[in-house]
PDB file of C-alpha atoms in Angstrom:
ATOM      1  CA  GLN A 166       0.089   0.019  -0.022  1.00  0.00           C
ATOM      2  CA  MET A 167       1.373   3.368  -0.965  1.00  0.00           C
ATOM      3  CA  TRP A 168       1.281   5.957   1.721  1.00  0.00           C
ATOM      4  CA  VAL A 169       3.240   9.116   2.787  1.00  0.00           C
ATOM      5  CA  LYS A 170       3.094  10.940   6.200  1.00  0.00           C
ATOM      6  CA  ASP A 171       4.825  14.154   6.758  1.00  0.00           C
ATOM      7  CA  SER A 172       5.910  15.927   9.979  1.00  0.00           C
ATOM      8  CA  GLY A 173       7.793  19.047  11.152  1.00  0.00           C
ATOM      9  CA  GLY A 174       6.939  22.535  10.455  1.00  0.00           C
ATOM     10  CA  GLY A 175       5.900  25.103  12.987  1.00  0.00           C
ATOM     11  CA  SER A 176       6.610  29.027  13.520  1.00  0.00           C
ATOM     12  CA  VAL A 177       9.955  30.708  12.867  1.00  0.00           C
ATOM     13  CA  GLN A 178      11.187  34.150  12.578  1.00  0.00           C
ATOM     14  CA  VAL A 179      12.506  35.617   9.273  1.00  0.00           C
ATOM     15  CA  GLY A 180      15.934  34.214   8.487  1.00  0.00           C
ATOM     16  CA  GLY A 181      15.355  31.193  10.752  1.00  0.00           C
ATOM     17  CA  SER A 182      15.323  27.444   9.745  1.00  0.00           C
ATOM     18  CA  LEU A 183      12.879  24.543   9.859  1.00  0.00           C
ATOM     19  CA  ARG A 184      13.093  20.869   8.772  1.00  0.00           C
ATOM     20  CA  LEU A 185      10.241  18.753   7.271  1.00  0.00           C
ATOM     21  CA  SER A 186      10.243  14.978   7.062  1.00  0.00           C
ATOM     22  CA  CYS A 187       8.227  12.662   4.962  1.00  0.00           C
ATOM     23  CA  ALA A 188       8.159   9.003   5.891  1.00  0.00           C
ATOM     24  CA  ALA A 189       6.877   6.660   3.095  1.00  0.00           C
ATOM     25  CA  SER A 190       5.811   3.049   2.737  1.00  0.00           C
ATOM     26  CA  ASP A 191       8.146   0.972   0.626  1.00  0.00           C
ATOM     27  CA  PRO A 192       5.816   1.189  -2.743  1.00  0.00           C
ATOM     28  CA  ALA A 193       5.644   4.894  -2.371  1.00  0.00           C
ATOM     29  CA  TYR A 194       9.392   5.388  -1.665  1.00  0.00           C
ATOM     30  CA  SER A 195      11.339   2.951  -3.934  1.00  0.00           C
ATOM     31  CA  GLY A 196      11.971   4.096  -7.315  1.00  0.00           C
ATOM     32  CA  ASN A 197       9.795   6.887  -7.056  1.00  0.00           C
ATOM     33  CA  CYS A 198       9.863  10.822  -6.900  1.00  0.00           C
ATOM     34  CA  LEU A 199       9.019  12.136  -3.560  1.00  0.00           C
ATOM     35  CA  GLY A 200       8.914  15.765  -2.347  1.00  0.00           C
ATOM     36  CA  TRP A 201       6.826  18.801  -1.365  1.00  0.00           C
ATOM     37  CA  PHE A 202       4.217  21.169  -2.690  1.00  0.00           C
ATOM     38  CA  ARG A 203       3.095  24.182  -0.806  1.00  0.00           C
ATOM     39  CA  GLN A 204       0.085  26.347  -0.778  1.00  0.00           C
ATOM     40  CA  ALA A 205      -0.475  29.702   0.725  1.00  0.00           C
ATOM     41  CA  PRO A 206      -3.856  31.221   1.364  1.00  0.00           C
ATOM     42  CA  GLY A 207      -5.088  32.614  -1.917  1.00  0.00           C
ATOM     43  CA  LYS A 208      -2.566  31.149  -4.016  1.00  0.00           C
ATOM     44  CA  GLU A 209      -2.172  28.155  -6.185  1.00  0.00           C
ATOM     45  CA  ARG A 210      -0.305  24.926  -5.029  1.00  0.00           C
ATOM     46  CA  GLU A 211       3.472  25.383  -5.829  1.00  0.00           C
ATOM     47  CA  ALA A 212       6.086  22.729  -6.404  1.00  0.00           C
ATOM     48  CA  VAL A 213       8.832  23.200  -3.784  1.00  0.00           C
ATOM     49  CA  ALA A 214      11.443  20.305  -3.993  1.00  0.00           C
ATOM     50  CA  PHE A 215      11.557  16.771  -5.002  1.00  0.00           C
ATOM     51  CA  ILE A 216      14.087  13.838  -5.004  1.00  0.00           C
ATOM     52  CA  TYR A 217      14.174  10.896  -7.181  1.00  0.00           C
ATOM     53  CA  THR A 218      15.037   8.045  -4.758  1.00  0.00           C
ATOM     54  CA  PRO A 219      16.960   5.768  -7.095  1.00  0.00           C
ATOM     55  CA  THR A 220      19.678   8.361  -7.941  1.00  0.00           C
ATOM     56  CA  GLY A 221      19.194  11.225  -5.573  1.00  0.00           C
ATOM     57  CA  GLN A 222      18.368  13.619  -8.457  1.00  0.00           C
ATOM     58  CA  THR A 223      16.962  16.633  -7.063  1.00  0.00           C
ATOM     59  CA  ILE A 224      14.553  19.356  -8.368  1.00  0.00           C
ATOM     60  CA  TYR A 225      13.795  22.630  -6.757  1.00  0.00           C
ATOM     61  CA  GLY A 226      11.365  25.485  -7.453  1.00  0.00           C
ATOM     62  CA  ASP A 227      12.945  28.831  -8.463  1.00  0.00           C
ATOM     63  CA  SER A 228      11.728  30.597  -5.243  1.00  0.00           C
ATOM     64  CA  VAL A 229      13.572  28.119  -2.822  1.00  0.00           C
ATOM     65  CA  LYS A 230      16.681  27.496  -4.778  1.00  0.00           C
ATOM     66  CA  GLY A 231      19.819  28.102  -2.665  1.00  0.00           C
ATOM     67  CA  ARG A 232      17.770  28.156   0.616  1.00  0.00           C
ATOM     68  CA  PHE A 233      16.170  24.689   0.727  1.00  0.00           C
ATOM     69  CA  GLN A 234      17.725  21.251   0.497  1.00  0.00           C
ATOM     70  CA  ILE A 235      16.036  18.075  -0.044  1.00  0.00           C
ATOM     71  CA  SER A 236      17.698  14.905   0.959  1.00  0.00           C
ATOM     72  CA  LYS A 237      16.804  11.061   1.465  1.00  0.00           C
ATOM     73  CA  ASP A 238      17.383   8.234   3.987  1.00  0.00           C
ATOM     74  CA  ASP A 239      16.990   5.025   2.279  1.00  0.00           C
ATOM     75  CA  VAL A 240      17.216   2.999   5.497  1.00  0.00           C
ATOM     76  CA  LYS A 241      14.433   5.014   7.142  1.00  0.00           C
ATOM     77  CA  GLN A 242      12.598   5.441   3.803  1.00  0.00           C
ATOM     78  CA  THR A 243      12.260   9.209   4.673  1.00  0.00           C
ATOM     79  CA  VAL A 244      12.728  12.312   2.567  1.00  0.00           C
ATOM     80  CA  ASN A 245      13.792  15.544   4.272  1.00  0.00           C
ATOM     81  CA  LEU A 246      13.671  19.127   3.581  1.00  0.00           C
ATOM     82  CA  GLN A 247      15.829  21.524   5.221  1.00  0.00           C
ATOM     83  CA  MET A 248      14.631  25.019   5.019  1.00  0.00           C
ATOM     84  CA  ASP A 249      17.082  27.783   5.767  1.00  0.00           C
ATOM     85  CA  ASN A 250      16.872  31.613   5.570  1.00  0.00           C
ATOM     86  CA  LEU A 251      13.086  31.457   5.741  1.00  0.00           C
ATOM     87  CA  GLN A 252      11.233  34.455   4.350  1.00  0.00           C
ATOM     88  CA  GLN A 253       7.447  35.467   5.045  1.00  0.00           C
ATOM     89  CA  ASP A 254       6.558  34.489   1.543  1.00  0.00           C
ATOM     90  CA  ASP A 255       7.578  30.895   2.665  1.00  0.00           C
ATOM     91  CA  THR A 256       4.525  30.770   4.942  1.00  0.00           C
ATOM     92  CA  ALA A 257       2.204  28.133   3.642  1.00  0.00           C
ATOM     93  CA  VAL A 258       0.948  24.546   4.180  1.00  0.00           C
ATOM     94  CA  TYR A 259       3.614  22.091   2.966  1.00  0.00           C
ATOM     95  CA  THR A 260       2.437  18.693   1.862  1.00  0.00           C
ATOM     96  CA  CYS A 261       4.600  15.652   1.012  1.00  0.00           C
ATOM     97  CA  ALA A 262       3.587  13.761  -2.229  1.00  0.00           C
ATOM     98  CA  ALA A 263       4.836  10.725  -4.089  1.00  0.00           C
ATOM     99  CA  ARG A 264       5.019  10.229  -7.938  1.00  0.00           C
ATOM    100  CA  ASN A 265       5.233   6.442  -8.872  1.00  0.00           C
ATOM    101  CA  SER A 266       5.671   7.101 -12.497  1.00  0.00           C
ATOM    102  CA  GLY A 267       9.359   7.522 -13.099  1.00  0.00           C
ATOM    103  CA  ILE A 268      11.986  10.422 -12.654  1.00  0.00           C
ATOM    104  CA  CYS A 269      11.142  13.753 -11.070  1.00  0.00           C
ATOM    105  CA  LEU A 270      10.241  16.372 -13.805  1.00  0.00           C
ATOM    106  CA  ARG A 271      11.269  19.889 -13.890  1.00  0.00           C
ATOM    107  CA  ALA A 272       9.595  21.869 -11.233  1.00  0.00           C
ATOM    108  CA  PRO A 273       7.067  23.653 -13.367  1.00  0.00           C
ATOM    109  CA  GLU A 274       5.905  20.297 -14.859  1.00  0.00           C
ATOM    110  CA  MET A 275       5.678  18.830 -11.277  1.00  0.00           C
ATOM    111  CA  THR A 276       1.825  19.383 -11.070  1.00  0.00           C
ATOM    112  CA  PRO A 277      -0.377  18.008  -8.309  1.00  0.00           C
ATOM    113  CA  SER A 278      -2.231  15.801 -10.910  1.00  0.00           C
ATOM    114  CA  ARG A 279       1.039  13.920 -11.487  1.00  0.00           C
ATOM    115  CA  MET A 280       1.250  12.680  -7.997  1.00  0.00           C
ATOM    116  CA  THR A 281       0.072   9.354  -6.609  1.00  0.00           C
ATOM    117  CA  SER A 282      -0.034   9.709  -2.884  1.00  0.00           C
ATOM    118  CA  TRP A 283      -0.409  12.624  -0.545  1.00  0.00           C
ATOM    119  CA  ALA A 284       0.278  13.255   3.076  1.00  0.00           C
ATOM    120  CA  GLN A 285      -1.997  15.521   5.240  1.00  0.00           C
ATOM    121  CA  GLY A 286       0.299  18.512   5.155  1.00  0.00           C
ATOM    122  CA  THR A 287       1.992  20.770   7.832  1.00  0.00           C
ATOM    123  CA  GLN A 288       1.899  24.225   8.441  1.00  0.00           C
ATOM    124  CA  VAL A 289       4.945  26.443   8.212  1.00  0.00           C
ATOM    125  CA  THR A 290       4.593  30.033   9.485  1.00  0.00           C
ATOM    126  CA  VAL A 291       7.448  32.647   9.021  1.00  0.00           C
ATOM    127  CA  SER A 292       6.939  35.818  10.971  1.00  0.00           C
ATOM    128  CA  SER A 293       8.935  39.224  11.099  1.00  0.00           C
TER     129      SER A 293
END
């Protein structure tokens, strides 16, 4: 059974850091593309960062490049998102998702409809 479950998040001041984690079942983790979308109030869901578990290939949205880093732990079948230098525009609900149809596509092509499994989401709030 494919499932993903995210955790982490919380509140932080501008310039601070947070770490999100996404645990996955074996069918969801192995050989798949996993990562995060985020959605702020009144905005469309945005692709944030993804990793292809067989190779470690990573994909980042333009707005987070250089500040966020996605990594994987094959033993724990977990994907982690380290978010540094957080800004108020990063405030959103972050949701982990898995795509079991091959490699990760470029960030603009990583649309919600391409994903197979979704976690419940976690709130990230950045305040000044």
